[in-house]
């Protein structure tokens, strides 16, 4: 499978713990996006990268959230001091983002449960 | 503010019936609009985008700037069309999604 992959698929953690998620995009895709989806809602944009540069962060992304894409390949999303409100599905997507392609390819997501 | 509205959470039809999933948007510029679909136990995937004006799996969607709508239509629904459908707006390189409509097609 050469699609976007995410690890882990499920994570259960206690409130106050730190968690880190990984996303491996489709190779050679220069754009990488993180979204969060809660029950009954569509995905909400969190942040995105062009190669290794983080170009934009949503106001949804509090100081407890940090994302990196150190070599312009895989990305990590870390949540520090988790809260119950962080429980959600975290989706990663990648895109070649050329003048002719706007499609974002999504991964399967990481479901986070904070108890 | 940029926003996408999908007024129906659930749409149920019988096989062979026409389907229309509604999407309205609010955007100050020239919008790039998409429909994404998520079948059971599968990841979110692109169904179609308005710029390509194509028909995918029998679905079409026409951008109506006057009514700020991008409704998804199919003349004859199939059972395999049952899925969650999201309308999305490209807002300067990121997607704004609606809340989604679940389509159930009964045999």
mmCIF file with all atom_site columns, C-alpha atoms in Angstrom:
data_model
loop_
_atom_site.group_PDB
_atom_site.id
_atom_site.type_symbol
_atom_site.label_atom_id
_atom_site.label_alt_id
_atom_site.label_comp_id
_atom_site.label_asym_id
_atom_site.label_entity_id
_atom_site.label_seq_id
_atom_site.pdbx_PDB_ins_code
_atom_site.Cartn_x
_atom_site.Cartn_y
_atom_site.Cartn_z
_atom_site.occupancy
_atom_site.B_iso_or_equiv
_atom_site.pdbx_formal_charge
_atom_site.auth_seq_id
_atom_site.auth_comp_id
_atom_site.auth_asym_id
_atom_site.auth_atom_id
_atom_site.pdbx_PDB_model_num
ATOM 1   C CA . UNK A 1 1   ? 0.000   0.000  0.000   1.00 0.00 ? 1   UNK A CA 1
ATOM 2   C CA . UNK A 1 2   ? 1.626   3.223  -1.142  1.00 0.00 ? 2   UNK A CA 1
ATOM 3   C CA . UNK A 1 3   ? -0.972  5.515  0.372   1.00 0.00 ? 3   UNK A CA 1
ATOM 4   C CA . UNK A 1 4   ? -0.691  7.804  3.385   1.00 0.00 ? 4   UNK A CA 1
ATOM 5   C CA . UNK A 1 5   ? -0.035  5.832  6.559   1.00 0.00 ? 5   UNK A CA 1
ATOM 6   C CA . UNK A 1 6   ? -0.541  6.843  10.186  1.00 0.00 ? 6   UNK A CA 1
ATOM 7   C CA . UNK A 1 7   ? 0.690   5.297  13.390  1.00 0.00 ? 7   UNK A CA 1
ATOM 8   C CA . UNK A 1 8   ? -0.731  4.342  15.799  1.00 0.00 ? 8   UNK A CA 1
ATOM 9   C CA . UNK A 1 9   ? -4.257  3.709  14.603  1.00 0.00 ? 9   UNK A CA 1
ATOM 10  C CA . UNK A 1 10  ? -5.641  3.909  18.111  1.00 0.00 ? 10  UNK A CA 1
ATOM 11  C CA . UNK A 1 11  ? -4.298  5.526  21.256  1.00 0.00 ? 11  UNK A CA 1
ATOM 12  C CA . UNK A 1 12  ? -5.820  5.539  24.714  1.00 0.00 ? 12  UNK A CA 1
ATOM 13  C CA . UNK A 1 13  ? -4.135  7.797  27.235  1.00 0.00 ? 13  UNK A CA 1
ATOM 14  C CA . UNK A 1 14  ? -4.828  9.311  30.598  1.00 0.00 ? 14  UNK A CA 1
ATOM 15  C CA . UNK A 1 15  ? -5.448  12.994 31.011  1.00 0.00 ? 15  UNK A CA 1
ATOM 16  C CA . UNK A 1 16  ? -2.230  14.885 31.482  1.00 0.00 ? 16  UNK A CA 1
ATOM 17  C CA . UNK A 1 17  ? -0.059  12.482 29.480  1.00 0.00 ? 17  UNK A CA 1
ATOM 18  C CA . UNK A 1 18  ? 1.790   13.408 26.306  1.00 0.00 ? 18  UNK A CA 1
ATOM 19  C CA . UNK A 1 19  ? 1.091   11.612 23.030  1.00 0.00 ? 19  UNK A CA 1
ATOM 20  C CA . UNK A 1 20  ? 2.794   11.644 19.645  1.00 0.00 ? 20  UNK A CA 1
ATOM 21  C CA . UNK A 1 21  ? 1.367   10.553 16.316  1.00 0.00 ? 21  UNK A CA 1
ATOM 22  C CA . UNK A 1 22  ? 3.233   9.863  13.108  1.00 0.00 ? 22  UNK A CA 1
ATOM 23  C CA . UNK A 1 23  ? 2.200   10.373 9.506   1.00 0.00 ? 23  UNK A CA 1
ATOM 24  C CA . UNK A 1 24  ? 4.030   9.037  6.443   1.00 0.00 ? 24  UNK A CA 1
ATOM 25  C CA . UNK A 1 25  ? 2.805   10.798 3.314   1.00 0.00 ? 25  UNK A CA 1
ATOM 26  C CA . UNK A 1 26  ? 2.847   9.523  -0.219  1.00 0.00 ? 26  UNK A CA 1
ATOM 27  C CA . UNK A 1 27  ? 6.444   9.824  -1.314  1.00 0.00 ? 27  UNK A CA 1
ATOM 28  C CA . UNK A 1 28  ? 7.290   12.976 -3.248  1.00 0.00 ? 28  UNK A CA 1
ATOM 29  C CA . UNK A 1 29  ? 4.179   14.782 -2.028  1.00 0.00 ? 29  UNK A CA 1
ATOM 30  C CA . UNK A 1 30  ? 5.429   18.160 -0.891  1.00 0.00 ? 30  UNK A CA 1
ATOM 31  C CA . UNK A 1 31  ? 2.343   19.164 1.082   1.00 0.00 ? 31  UNK A CA 1
ATOM 32  C CA . UNK A 1 32  ? 1.329   17.493 4.350   1.00 0.00 ? 32  UNK A CA 1
ATOM 33  C CA . UNK A 1 33  ? -1.782  18.402 6.341   1.00 0.00 ? 33  UNK A CA 1
ATOM 34  C CA . UNK A 1 34  ? -3.155  17.574 9.774   1.00 0.00 ? 34  UNK A CA 1
ATOM 35  C CA . UNK A 1 35  ? -6.879  17.648 10.502  1.00 0.00 ? 35  UNK A CA 1
ATOM 36  C CA . UNK A 1 36  ? -8.935  16.761 13.551  1.00 0.00 ? 36  UNK A CA 1
ATOM 37  C CA . UNK A 1 37  ? -12.380 15.208 13.383  1.00 0.00 ? 37  UNK A CA 1
ATOM 38  C CA . UNK A 1 38  ? -14.809 14.888 16.286  1.00 0.00 ? 38  UNK A CA 1
ATOM 39  C CA . UNK A 1 39  ? -18.038 12.931 16.322  1.00 0.00 ? 39  UNK A CA 1
ATOM 40  C CA . UNK A 1 40  ? -20.660 14.345 13.994  1.00 0.00 ? 40  UNK A CA 1
ATOM 41  C CA . UNK A 1 41  ? -18.326 16.902 12.489  1.00 0.00 ? 41  UNK A CA 1
ATOM 42  C CA . UNK A 1 42  ? -16.283 17.137 9.344   1.00 0.00 ? 42  UNK A CA 1
ATOM 43  C CA . UNK A 1 43  ? -12.499 17.272 9.518   1.00 0.00 ? 43  UNK A CA 1
ATOM 44  C CA . UNK A 1 44  ? -11.115 20.577 10.831  1.00 0.00 ? 44  UNK A CA 1
ATOM 45  C CA . UNK A 1 45  ? -7.806  21.942 9.626   1.00 0.00 ? 45  UNK A CA 1
ATOM 46  C CA . UNK A 1 46  ? -4.986  22.071 12.177  1.00 0.00 ? 46  UNK A CA 1
ATOM 47  C CA . UNK A 1 47  ? -1.758  22.782 10.311  1.00 0.00 ? 47  UNK A CA 1
ATOM 48  C CA . UNK A 1 48  ? 0.140   22.095 7.112   1.00 0.00 ? 48  UNK A CA 1
ATOM 49  C CA . UNK A 1 49  ? 3.674   21.839 5.746   1.00 0.00 ? 49  UNK A CA 1
ATOM 50  C CA . UNK A 1 50  ? 5.277   22.597 2.432   1.00 0.00 ? 50  UNK A CA 1
ATOM 51  C CA . UNK A 1 51  ? 8.285   20.284 2.519   1.00 0.00 ? 51  UNK A CA 1
ATOM 52  C CA . UNK A 1 52  ? 9.765   20.910 5.980   1.00 0.00 ? 52  UNK A CA 1
ATOM 53  C CA . UNK A 1 53  ? 8.309   24.396 6.455   1.00 0.00 ? 53  UNK A CA 1
ATOM 54  C CA . UNK A 1 54  ? 5.197   24.752 8.579   1.00 0.00 ? 54  UNK A CA 1
ATOM 55  C CA . UNK A 1 55  ? 3.194   27.309 6.627   1.00 0.00 ? 55  UNK A CA 1
ATOM 56  C CA . UNK A 1 56  ? 0.051   27.744 8.682   1.00 0.00 ? 56  UNK A CA 1
ATOM 57  C CA . UNK A 1 57  ? -1.436  26.781 12.019  1.00 0.00 ? 57  UNK A CA 1
ATOM 58  C CA . UNK A 1 58  ? -5.099  26.984 12.910  1.00 0.00 ? 58  UNK A CA 1
ATOM 59  C CA . UNK A 1 59  ? -6.302  28.868 15.961  1.00 0.00 ? 59  UNK A CA 1
ATOM 60  C CA . UNK A 1 60  ? -7.608  25.444 17.020  1.00 0.00 ? 60  UNK A CA 1
ATOM 61  C CA . UNK A 1 61  ? -4.012  24.431 17.615  1.00 0.00 ? 61  UNK A CA 1
ATOM 62  C CA . UNK A 1 62  ? -3.294  25.430 21.200  1.00 0.00 ? 62  UNK A CA 1
ATOM 63  C CA . UNK A 1 63  ? 0.196   25.754 22.638  1.00 0.00 ? 63  UNK A CA 1
ATOM 64  C CA . UNK A 1 64  ? -0.071  22.144 23.791  1.00 0.00 ? 64  UNK A CA 1
ATOM 65  C CA . UNK A 1 65  ? 0.029   20.990 20.181  1.00 0.00 ? 65  UNK A CA 1
ATOM 66  C CA . UNK A 1 66  ? 3.185   20.904 18.101  1.00 0.00 ? 66  UNK A CA 1
ATOM 67  C CA . UNK A 1 67  ? 3.866   19.446 14.691  1.00 0.00 ? 67  UNK A CA 1
ATOM 68  C CA . UNK A 1 68  ? 7.097   18.810 12.850  1.00 0.00 ? 68  UNK A CA 1
ATOM 69  C CA . UNK A 1 69  ? 8.226   17.560 9.484   1.00 0.00 ? 69  UNK A CA 1
ATOM 70  C CA . UNK A 1 70  ? 11.986  17.555 9.961   1.00 0.00 ? 70  UNK A CA 1
ATOM 71  C CA . UNK A 1 71  ? 13.210  16.316 6.613   1.00 0.00 ? 71  UNK A CA 1
ATOM 72  C CA . UNK A 1 72  ? 10.204  17.074 4.517   1.00 0.00 ? 72  UNK A CA 1
ATOM 73  C CA . UNK A 1 73  ? 9.077   13.458 4.604   1.00 0.00 ? 73  UNK A CA 1
ATOM 74  C CA . UNK A 1 74  ? 7.195   12.055 7.605   1.00 0.00 ? 74  UNK A CA 1
ATOM 75  C CA . UNK A 1 75  ? 5.522   14.294 10.169  1.00 0.00 ? 75  UNK A CA 1
ATOM 76  C CA . UNK A 1 76  ? 4.760   14.038 13.862  1.00 0.00 ? 76  UNK A CA 1
ATOM 77  C CA . UNK A 1 77  ? 1.989   15.660 15.853  1.00 0.00 ? 77  UNK A CA 1
ATOM 78  C CA . UNK A 1 78  ? 2.539   15.890 19.599  1.00 0.00 ? 78  UNK A CA 1
ATOM 79  C CA . UNK A 1 79  ? -0.078  16.787 22.177  1.00 0.00 ? 79  UNK A CA 1
ATOM 80  C CA . UNK A 1 80  ? 1.239   17.673 25.605  1.00 0.00 ? 80  UNK A CA 1
ATOM 81  C CA . UNK A 1 81  ? -0.794  17.440 28.816  1.00 0.00 ? 81  UNK A CA 1
ATOM 82  C CA . UNK A 1 82  ? -3.742  15.856 27.059  1.00 0.00 ? 82  UNK A CA 1
ATOM 83  C CA . UNK A 1 83  ? -7.266  16.865 28.003  1.00 0.00 ? 83  UNK A CA 1
ATOM 84  C CA . UNK A 1 84  ? -10.516 15.000 27.510  1.00 0.00 ? 84  UNK A CA 1
ATOM 85  C CA . UNK A 1 85  ? -11.472 17.520 24.831  1.00 0.00 ? 85  UNK A CA 1
ATOM 86  C CA . UNK A 1 86  ? -8.546  16.299 22.754  1.00 0.00 ? 86  UNK A CA 1
ATOM 87  C CA . UNK A 1 87  ? -10.349 13.014 22.145  1.00 0.00 ? 87  UNK A CA 1
ATOM 88  C CA . UNK A 1 88  ? -10.874 12.881 18.395  1.00 0.00 ? 88  UNK A CA 1
ATOM 89  C CA . UNK A 1 89  ? -9.742  11.299 15.162  1.00 0.00 ? 89  UNK A CA 1
ATOM 90  C CA . UNK A 1 90  ? -6.535  12.899 13.900  1.00 0.00 ? 90  UNK A CA 1
ATOM 91  C CA . UNK A 1 91  ? -6.221  12.742 10.134  1.00 0.00 ? 91  UNK A CA 1
ATOM 92  C CA . UNK A 1 92  ? -3.175  13.295 8.008   1.00 0.00 ? 92  UNK A CA 1
ATOM 93  C CA . UNK A 1 93  ? -3.289  14.082 4.304   1.00 0.00 ? 93  UNK A CA 1
ATOM 94  C CA . UNK A 1 94  ? -0.692  14.732 1.634   1.00 0.00 ? 94  UNK A CA 1
ATOM 95  C CA . UNK A 1 95  ? -0.834  16.448 -1.713  1.00 0.00 ? 95  UNK A CA 1
ATOM 96  C CA . UNK A 1 96  ? 1.483   17.056 -4.646  1.00 0.00 ? 96  UNK A CA 1
ATOM 97  C CA . UNK A 1 97  ? -0.145  20.480 -4.900  1.00 0.00 ? 97  UNK A CA 1
ATOM 98  C CA . UNK A 1 98  ? 0.774   21.366 -8.440  1.00 0.00 ? 98  UNK A CA 1
ATOM 99  C CA . UNK A 1 99  ? -1.019  23.848 -10.634 1.00 0.00 ? 99  UNK A CA 1
ATOM 100 C CA . UNK A 1 100 ? -3.145  20.966 -11.876 1.00 0.00 ? 100 UNK A CA 1
ATOM 101 C CA . UNK A 1 101 ? -3.712  18.949 -8.729  1.00 0.00 ? 101 UNK A CA 1
ATOM 102 C CA . UNK A 1 102 ? -5.491  20.036 -5.621  1.00 0.00 ? 102 UNK A CA 1
ATOM 103 C CA . UNK A 1 103 ? -6.363  16.578 -4.375  1.00 0.00 ? 103 UNK A CA 1
ATOM 104 C CA . UNK A 1 104 ? -5.498  15.712 -0.823  1.00 0.00 ? 104 UNK A CA 1
ATOM 105 C CA . UNK A 1 105 ? -4.936  12.031 -0.081  1.00 0.00 ? 105 UNK A CA 1
ATOM 106 C CA . UNK A 1 106 ? -5.983  11.050 3.413   1.00 0.00 ? 106 UNK A CA 1
ATOM 107 C CA . UNK A 1 107 ? -4.581  8.489  5.787   1.00 0.00 ? 107 UNK A CA 1
ATOM 108 C CA . UNK A 1 108 ? -6.704  6.145  7.907   1.00 0.00 ? 108 UNK A CA 1
ATOM 109 C CA . UNK A 1 109 ? -6.433  8.388  10.959  1.00 0.00 ? 109 UNK A CA 1
ATOM 110 C CA . UNK A 1 110 ? -5.343  7.962  14.568  1.00 0.00 ? 110 UNK A CA 1
ATOM 111 C CA . UNK A 1 111 ? -8.194  7.732  17.038  1.00 0.00 ? 111 UNK A CA 1
ATOM 112 C CA . UNK A 1 112 ? -7.238  9.312  20.362  1.00 0.00 ? 112 UNK A CA 1
ATOM 113 C CA . UNK A 1 113 ? -9.200  8.639  23.527  1.00 0.00 ? 113 UNK A CA 1
ATOM 114 C CA . UNK A 1 114 ? -8.286  10.603 26.634  1.00 0.00 ? 114 UNK A CA 1
ATOM 115 C CA . UNK A 1 115 ? -9.658  9.113  29.844  1.00 0.00 ? 115 UNK A CA 1
ATOM 116 C CA . UNK B 2 1   ? -16.203 33.883 7.245   1.00 0.00 ? 1   UNK B CA 1
ATOM 117 C CA . UNK B 2 2   ? -15.567 30.912 5.004   1.00 0.00 ? 2   UNK B CA 1
ATOM 118 C CA . UNK B 2 3   ? -18.025 28.157 5.732   1.00 0.00 ? 3   UNK B CA 1
ATOM 119 C CA . UNK B 2 4   ? -19.536 25.026 4.216   1.00 0.00 ? 4   UNK B CA 1
ATOM 120 C CA . UNK B 2 5   ? -23.037 23.951 5.159   1.00 0.00 ? 5   UNK B CA 1
ATOM 121 C CA . UNK B 2 6   ? -24.559 20.543 4.603   1.00 0.00 ? 6   UNK B CA 1
ATOM 122 C CA . UNK B 2 7   ? -28.073 20.798 6.002   1.00 0.00 ? 7   UNK B CA 1
ATOM 123 C CA . UNK B 2 8   ? -28.934 17.095 5.996   1.00 0.00 ? 8   UNK B CA 1
ATOM 124 C CA . UNK B 2 9   ? -27.246 14.686 8.404   1.00 0.00 ? 9   UNK B CA 1
ATOM 125 C CA . UNK B 2 10  ? -28.971 11.694 6.840   1.00 0.00 ? 10  UNK B CA 1
ATOM 126 C CA . UNK B 2 11  ? -30.514 11.014 3.475   1.00 0.00 ? 11  UNK B CA 1
ATOM 127 C CA . UNK B 2 12  ? -32.289 7.717  2.889   1.00 0.00 ? 12  UNK B CA 1
ATOM 128 C CA . UNK B 2 13  ? -33.456 6.561  -0.527  1.00 0.00 ? 13  UNK B CA 1
ATOM 129 C CA . UNK B 2 14  ? -34.322 3.336  -2.295  1.00 0.00 ? 14  UNK B CA 1
ATOM 130 C CA . UNK B 2 15  ? -32.168 1.855  -4.994  1.00 0.00 ? 15  UNK B CA 1
ATOM 131 C CA . UNK B 2 16  ? -32.866 3.470  -8.348  1.00 0.00 ? 16  UNK B CA 1
ATOM 132 C CA . UNK B 2 17  ? -34.173 6.714  -6.851  1.00 0.00 ? 17  UNK B CA 1
ATOM 133 C CA . UNK B 2 18  ? -32.540 10.056 -7.628  1.00 0.00 ? 18  UNK B CA 1
ATOM 134 C CA . UNK B 2 19  ? -30.198 11.520 -5.053  1.00 0.00 ? 19  UNK B CA 1
ATOM 135 C CA . UNK B 2 20  ? -29.302 15.116 -4.265  1.00 0.00 ? 20  UNK B CA 1
ATOM 136 C CA . UNK B 2 21  ? -26.946 15.942 -1.413  1.00 0.00 ? 21  UNK B CA 1
ATOM 137 C CA . UNK B 2 22  ? -27.017 19.624 -0.646  1.00 0.00 ? 22  UNK B CA 1
ATOM 138 C CA . UNK B 2 23  ? -24.008 21.847 -0.054  1.00 0.00 ? 23  UNK B CA 1
ATOM 139 C CA . UNK B 2 24  ? -23.929 25.606 0.388   1.00 0.00 ? 24  UNK B CA 1
ATOM 140 C CA . UNK B 2 25  ? -20.817 27.654 0.913   1.00 0.00 ? 25  UNK B CA 1
ATOM 141 C CA . UNK B 2 26  ? -19.737 31.068 2.056   1.00 0.00 ? 26  UNK B CA 1
ATOM 142 C CA . UNK B 2 27  ? -16.534 32.355 0.490   1.00 0.00 ? 27  UNK B CA 1
ATOM 143 C CA . UNK B 2 28  ? -15.348 35.794 -0.486  1.00 0.00 ? 28  UNK B CA 1
ATOM 144 C CA . UNK B 2 29  ? -13.217 34.774 -3.449  1.00 0.00 ? 29  UNK B CA 1
ATOM 145 C CA . UNK B 2 30  ? -13.532 32.360 -6.349  1.00 0.00 ? 30  UNK B CA 1
ATOM 146 C CA . UNK B 2 31  ? -14.188 28.997 -4.693  1.00 0.00 ? 31  UNK B CA 1
ATOM 147 C CA . UNK B 2 32  ? -12.591 25.661 -5.383  1.00 0.00 ? 32  UNK B CA 1
ATOM 148 C CA . UNK B 2 33  ? -15.091 23.041 -4.255  1.00 0.00 ? 33  UNK B CA 1
ATOM 149 C CA . UNK B 2 34  ? -14.880 19.298 -3.760  1.00 0.00 ? 34  UNK B CA 1
ATOM 150 C CA . UNK B 2 35  ? -16.924 16.330 -2.695  1.00 0.00 ? 35  UNK B CA 1
ATOM 151 C CA . UNK B 2 36  ? -15.145 13.736 -0.562  1.00 0.00 ? 36  UNK B CA 1
ATOM 152 C CA . UNK B 2 37  ? -16.620 10.346 0.308   1.00 0.00 ? 37  UNK B CA 1
ATOM 153 C CA . UNK B 2 38  ? -15.939 7.876  3.081   1.00 0.00 ? 38  UNK B CA 1
ATOM 154 C CA . UNK B 2 39  ? -17.206 4.346  2.622   1.00 0.00 ? 39  UNK B CA 1
ATOM 155 C CA . UNK B 2 40  ? -17.580 2.090  5.657   1.00 0.00 ? 40  UNK B CA 1
ATOM 156 C CA . UNK B 2 41  ? -14.175 1.235  7.171   1.00 0.00 ? 41  UNK B CA 1
ATOM 157 C CA . UNK B 2 42  ? -12.323 3.117  4.450   1.00 0.00 ? 42  UNK B CA 1
ATOM 158 C CA . UNK B 2 43  ? -10.430 6.376  4.434   1.00 0.00 ? 43  UNK B CA 1
ATOM 159 C CA . UNK B 2 44  ? -11.699 9.675  3.163   1.00 0.00 ? 44  UNK B CA 1
ATOM 160 C CA . UNK B 2 45  ? -11.227 9.986  -0.585  1.00 0.00 ? 45  UNK B CA 1
ATOM 161 C CA . UNK B 2 46  ? -11.914 12.533 -3.263  1.00 0.00 ? 46  UNK B CA 1
ATOM 162 C CA . UNK B 2 47  ? -15.069 11.910 -5.282  1.00 0.00 ? 47  UNK B CA 1
ATOM 163 C CA . UNK B 2 48  ? -15.032 14.907 -7.577  1.00 0.00 ? 48  UNK B CA 1
ATOM 164 C CA . UNK B 2 49  ? -14.030 18.543 -7.863  1.00 0.00 ? 49  UNK B CA 1
ATOM 165 C CA . UNK B 2 50  ? -15.917 21.290 -9.616  1.00 0.00 ? 50  UNK B CA 1
ATOM 166 C CA . UNK B 2 51  ? -12.998 22.476 -11.696 1.00 0.00 ? 51  UNK B CA 1
ATOM 167 C CA . UNK B 2 52  ? -12.803 19.218 -13.614 1.00 0.00 ? 52  UNK B CA 1
ATOM 168 C CA . UNK B 2 53  ? -16.533 19.118 -14.393 1.00 0.00 ? 53  UNK B CA 1
ATOM 169 C CA . UNK B 2 54  ? -16.403 15.329 -14.547 1.00 0.00 ? 54  UNK B CA 1
ATOM 170 C CA . UNK B 2 55  ? -18.815 12.593 -13.571 1.00 0.00 ? 55  UNK B CA 1
ATOM 171 C CA . UNK B 2 56  ? -17.523 10.004 -11.153 1.00 0.00 ? 56  UNK B CA 1
ATOM 172 C CA . UNK B 2 57  ? -19.515 6.851  -10.388 1.00 0.00 ? 57  UNK B CA 1
ATOM 173 C CA . UNK B 2 58  ? -22.504 8.576  -11.949 1.00 0.00 ? 58  UNK B CA 1
ATOM 174 C CA . UNK B 2 59  ? -22.289 11.571 -9.598  1.00 0.00 ? 59  UNK B CA 1
ATOM 175 C CA . UNK B 2 60  ? -22.150 15.148 -10.835 1.00 0.00 ? 60  UNK B CA 1
ATOM 176 C CA . UNK B 2 61  ? -21.998 18.484 -9.071  1.00 0.00 ? 61  UNK B CA 1
ATOM 177 C CA . UNK B 2 62  ? -22.480 21.918 -10.556 1.00 0.00 ? 62  UNK B CA 1
ATOM 178 C CA . UNK B 2 63  ? -21.174 25.077 -8.980  1.00 0.00 ? 63  UNK B CA 1
ATOM 179 C CA . UNK B 2 64  ? -23.919 27.708 -8.756  1.00 0.00 ? 64  UNK B CA 1
ATOM 180 C CA . UNK B 2 65  ? -22.274 30.955 -7.734  1.00 0.00 ? 65  UNK B CA 1
ATOM 181 C CA . UNK B 2 66  ? -25.579 32.822 -7.595  1.00 0.00 ? 66  UNK B CA 1
ATOM 182 C CA . UNK B 2 67  ? -26.992 30.427 -5.030  1.00 0.00 ? 67  UNK B CA 1
ATOM 183 C CA . UNK B 2 68  ? -23.544 29.644 -3.541  1.00 0.00 ? 68  UNK B CA 1
ATOM 184 C CA . UNK B 2 69  ? -24.298 25.957 -3.869  1.00 0.00 ? 69  UNK B CA 1
ATOM 185 C CA . UNK B 2 70  ? -22.492 22.833 -5.016  1.00 0.00 ? 70  UNK B CA 1
ATOM 186 C CA . UNK B 2 71  ? -25.087 20.086 -4.720  1.00 0.00 ? 71  UNK B CA 1
ATOM 187 C CA . UNK B 2 72  ? -24.121 16.493 -5.506  1.00 0.00 ? 72  UNK B CA 1
ATOM 188 C CA . UNK B 2 73  ? -26.530 14.588 -7.725  1.00 0.00 ? 73  UNK B CA 1
ATOM 189 C CA . UNK B 2 74  ? -26.995 11.115 -9.095  1.00 0.00 ? 74  UNK B CA 1
ATOM 190 C CA . UNK B 2 75  ? -30.020 10.089 -11.171 1.00 0.00 ? 75  UNK B CA 1
ATOM 191 C CA . UNK B 2 76  ? -30.214 6.473  -9.993  1.00 0.00 ? 76  UNK B CA 1
ATOM 192 C CA . UNK B 2 77  ? -28.796 5.542  -6.605  1.00 0.00 ? 77  UNK B CA 1
ATOM 193 C CA . UNK B 2 78  ? -27.058 2.208  -6.058  1.00 0.00 ? 78  UNK B CA 1
ATOM 194 C CA . UNK B 2 79  ? -26.626 0.302  -2.796  1.00 0.00 ? 79  UNK B CA 1
ATOM 195 C CA . UNK B 2 80  ? -22.862 0.725  -3.039  1.00 0.00 ? 80  UNK B CA 1
ATOM 196 C CA . UNK B 2 81  ? -23.331 4.498  -2.893  1.00 0.00 ? 81  UNK B CA 1
ATOM 197 C CA . UNK B 2 82  ? -24.140 4.203  0.818   1.00 0.00 ? 82  UNK B CA 1
ATOM 198 C CA . UNK B 2 83  ? -21.447 6.242  2.550   1.00 0.00 ? 83  UNK B CA 1
ATOM 199 C CA . UNK B 2 84  ? -20.643 9.500  4.303   1.00 0.00 ? 84  UNK B CA 1
ATOM 200 C CA . UNK B 2 85  ? -20.316 12.441 1.927   1.00 0.00 ? 85  UNK B CA 1
ATOM 201 C CA . UNK B 2 86  ? -18.458 15.657 2.759   1.00 0.00 ? 86  UNK B CA 1
ATOM 202 C CA . UNK B 2 87  ? -18.509 18.860 0.791   1.00 0.00 ? 87  UNK B CA 1
ATOM 203 C CA . UNK B 2 88  ? -15.261 20.840 1.084   1.00 0.00 ? 88  UNK B CA 1
ATOM 204 C CA . UNK B 2 89  ? -13.956 24.257 0.121   1.00 0.00 ? 89  UNK B CA 1
ATOM 205 C CA . UNK B 2 90  ? -10.316 24.993 -0.634  1.00 0.00 ? 90  UNK B CA 1
ATOM 206 C CA . UNK B 2 91  ? -9.443  28.048 1.446   1.00 0.00 ? 91  UNK B CA 1
ATOM 207 C CA . UNK B 2 92  ? -5.913  29.151 0.540   1.00 0.00 ? 92  UNK B CA 1
ATOM 208 C CA . UNK B 2 93  ? -4.416  25.687 0.467   1.00 0.00 ? 93  UNK B CA 1
ATOM 209 C CA . UNK B 2 94  ? -6.444  24.098 3.260   1.00 0.00 ? 94  UNK B CA 1
ATOM 210 C CA . UNK B 2 95  ? -9.833  22.419 3.153   1.00 0.00 ? 95  UNK B CA 1
ATOM 211 C CA . UNK B 2 96  ? -12.905 23.557 5.029   1.00 0.00 ? 96  UNK B CA 1
ATOM 212 C CA . UNK B 2 97  ? -15.350 20.682 5.368   1.00 0.00 ? 97  UNK B CA 1
ATOM 213 C CA . UNK B 2 98  ? -19.049 20.563 5.992   1.00 0.00 ? 98  UNK B CA 1
ATOM 214 C CA . UNK B 2 99  ? -20.458 18.333 8.698   1.00 0.00 ? 99  UNK B CA 1
ATOM 215 C CA . UNK B 2 100 ? -21.271 15.607 6.211   1.00 0.00 ? 100 UNK B CA 1
ATOM 216 C CA . UNK B 2 101 ? -24.355 13.777 5.005   1.00 0.00 ? 101 UNK B CA 1
ATOM 217 C CA . UNK B 2 102 ? -24.821 10.072 5.462   1.00 0.00 ? 102 UNK B CA 1
ATOM 218 C CA . UNK B 2 103 ? -26.446 8.519  2.411   1.00 0.00 ? 103 UNK B CA 1
ATOM 219 C CA . UNK B 2 104 ? -28.296 5.257  2.947   1.00 0.00 ? 104 UNK B CA 1
ATOM 220 C CA . UNK B 2 105 ? -29.497 3.423  -0.146  1.00 0.00 ? 105 UNK B CA 1
ATOM 221 C CA . UNK B 2 106 ? -31.967 0.662  0.608   1.00 0.00 ? 106 UNK B CA 1
ATOM 222 C CA . UNK B 2 107 ? -32.509 -2.314 -1.734  1.00 0.00 ? 107 UNK B CA 1
#
